[in-house]
Every structure is written in C-alpha cells, then in structure tokens.
Amino acid sequence: METASELARALDGTLFAGKLRHFVEIDSTNLQAMREAAAGAEHGTVYIADAQSAGRGRGAHTWHSAPGDGLYCSLLLRPQPAIAPASAMWISLATGLAVATAVESVTGLRADIRWPNDLLLGEKKFSGILAELSAEGERVRHAVIGIGININHANFPPELQTLATSLRMASGKNFPRVVILAALLRAMQAEIENLFAANNAAQAHAEILQRLRQQSTWIEGKRVHVDAAGGYTGVTAGLNAQGFLQVQTAADLRTVLSGGVRAEN
Ligand code: BTN
C-alpha cells in the first residue's frame, strides 16, 4: 500500500473514511486537531503530518518528530453518548492496545505496554499517546488522541538513545508509514465500536483490563518508581475499576492518577 487511494480503500466503511487531513509539516497534529475541533471539525477526522516542529508529549515533554521516519497523527473524537472526563482513561488505554494490535499485525513485533499507554520493545519506547480533552463540566465535548510511532528511524539524538527505539531498529526492516496507519485506524475503529457502541460499558472496560493484563508486563508484580507526589517506589498491583494503576509501597496501596512510571531495580 503506497498511495492515498489504497489508504482510502483500506479505510472504507470505517468512521475515518474520507476524513484524512495531511500536512507536510505542522507544529503539532494534536494542536491542529484541537484548533479544528473548536471550529467544528467532524468526529473521526484524522490529522497526519510528515514532520512536526513542536510535537507534544505527556507531561512537559516534547515528541521527537524526525521528518518522514515516524507516524505522527491525531484523531478527533466526539464521544456519543457523551462521556465524563474520567472515562477518557478508557480511550487512552484502548488506544495503546490498538497500537500494539496494528504493529503486531504488520511487523510481527509484540509490544509491551507501560501503563497507561507507552509502547515498548524490550526496554525502549517506540510509541507514545497523548490524549487531550475539551470538556464542559462532566461532559467531554471532544477528545484528541495523538499517536506517535517511531517507524523507520535509524538512530535518535544522544539524549534519547538509551530510551527510544523504532520498528526498524527492532526488526531490521523498513515499513511504509501508510500501511501502519491503515492498520492503526482499523484497530482504532474496533476499539471505538467496543467502547461507545457497547450497551454494557462495564463489560467493555473489563475486556480492556483483561487484554492489558495479557499485553503488559507492567500491570502486576513489577517494581516501579512513580514520578508523582514527590516520587515513590513500589510494586505494581493491578488496575482499579477505573483503569488506574495501583502500586503497593512499603506503607500503603497507592493509585497512580498522574505522573510517569519507570522500572526500578
Ligand atoms: C508521550 O509523551 O508518550 C506522548 C507522545 C505523543 C506524540 C504524538 S505525535 C502525534 C501527536 N501530536 C503531538 O503533538 N503529539 C502526539
């Protein structure tokens, strides 16, 4: 699959069909999606850039966005029926699973998921997800789900070398970005159908938790440092019913509401 028309065919019948917005270079696909969402852009619009000059990461981080090597995209969702901001955690978790599914289907590589949604090969990260919300009280007006995947990078700047990898570095092969994008959007379509079309949200959430337990080595029994509340160390003890990670410290069982998690030896 190399052309826009092949991509369009792959998206036939999905909520993303006919809603691709491509930019050669942009500050950030998340920012563009937020700007266009405020101006009324449709549910399911996809923003893709070949390069980002100000790619955004979680926390105060930036996202290294080398021209042409990675997939930099953002999906605009207008959840119906309306969801509360706290429920957006499920979209975030489901997106991590969608990236893992798409990557495995195209490359055969099985990703680990570091809660909530960093995707790793071995100890190194190749994909990150940044979900940004616009909410009105207890109702999400729209959500922008930004996804960065390192695909054909042959190397990274020195400060990222111990932390980052790409599908190419892990497999020795190059992959067309458009093939990964098509697989990702199809996997996202399935996740969104499960989450929003399900009559039984509790059942959909339980399935996500179950799949995460299978896909991630970080959910149970991993010694971690949590970069929140002054920083603390403990052993992961599953996810609570809202999808938040629990960590058993020497003193108590804590719930990680925000902050990064990293392995602690
Ligand atoms: C993270 O810190 O792990 C999240 C990284 C998210 C990066 C993607 S790239 C496409 C989209 N646009 C952005 O500015 N950020 C996200």
PDB file of N, CA, C and O in Angstrom, residues 25 51 55 112 134 247 253 257:
ATOM      1  N   GLU A  25       4.273  19.574   6.940  1.00  0.00           N
ATOM      2  CA  GLU A  25       4.856  19.930   8.239  1.00  0.00           C
ATOM      3  C   GLU A  25       3.859  20.792   9.009  1.00  0.00           C
ATOM      4  O   GLU A  25       3.158  21.615   8.424  1.00  0.00           O
ATOM      5  N   ALA A  51       6.081  15.741   9.300  1.00  0.00           N
ATOM      6  CA  ALA A  51       7.012  16.259  10.312  1.00  0.00           C
ATOM      7  C   ALA A  51       6.261  17.214  11.228  1.00  0.00           C
ATOM      8  O   ALA A  51       5.298  17.857  10.797  1.00  0.00           O
ATOM      9  N   GLY A  55       6.177  18.833  18.270  1.00  0.00           N
ATOM     10  CA  GLY A  55       5.444  17.631  18.694  1.00  0.00           C
ATOM     11  C   GLY A  55       5.343  17.598  20.208  1.00  0.00           C
ATOM     12  O   GLY A  55       6.321  17.847  20.903  1.00  0.00           O
ATOM     13  N   ASP A 112       5.204  -4.399  24.439  1.00  0.00           N
ATOM     14  CA  ASP A 112       4.819  -4.338  25.848  1.00  0.00           C
ATOM     15  C   ASP A 112       4.160  -2.965  26.052  1.00  0.00           C
ATOM     16  O   ASP A 112       4.468  -2.012  25.317  1.00  0.00           O
ATOM     17  N   SER A 134     -11.412  18.405  25.611  1.00  0.00           N
ATOM     18  CA  SER A 134     -12.124  19.648  25.857  1.00  0.00           C
ATOM     19  C   SER A 134     -13.433  19.236  26.523  1.00  0.00           C
ATOM     20  O   SER A 134     -14.200  18.458  25.944  1.00  0.00           O
ATOM     21  N   VAL A 247      -0.179   0.699  43.025  1.00  0.00           N
ATOM     22  CA  VAL A 247       1.204   0.375  43.393  1.00  0.00           C
ATOM     23  C   VAL A 247       1.255   0.150  44.905  1.00  0.00           C
ATOM     24  O   VAL A 247       0.832   1.005  45.691  1.00  0.00           O
ATOM     25  N   LEU A 253      -1.183   1.003  49.780  1.00  0.00           N
ATOM     26  CA  LEU A 253      -1.522   0.773  48.369  1.00  0.00           C
ATOM     27  C   LEU A 253      -1.910   2.119  47.773  1.00  0.00           C
ATOM     28  O   LEU A 253      -2.841   2.771  48.260  1.00  0.00           O
ATOM     29  N   LEU A 257      -2.574   8.428  39.709  1.00  0.00           N
ATOM     30  CA  LEU A 257      -3.552   9.226  38.956  1.00  0.00           C
ATOM     31  C   LEU A 257      -2.865  10.007  37.843  1.00  0.00           C
ATOM     32  O   LEU A 257      -3.458  10.320  36.831  1.00  0.00           O
TER      33      LEU A 257
END
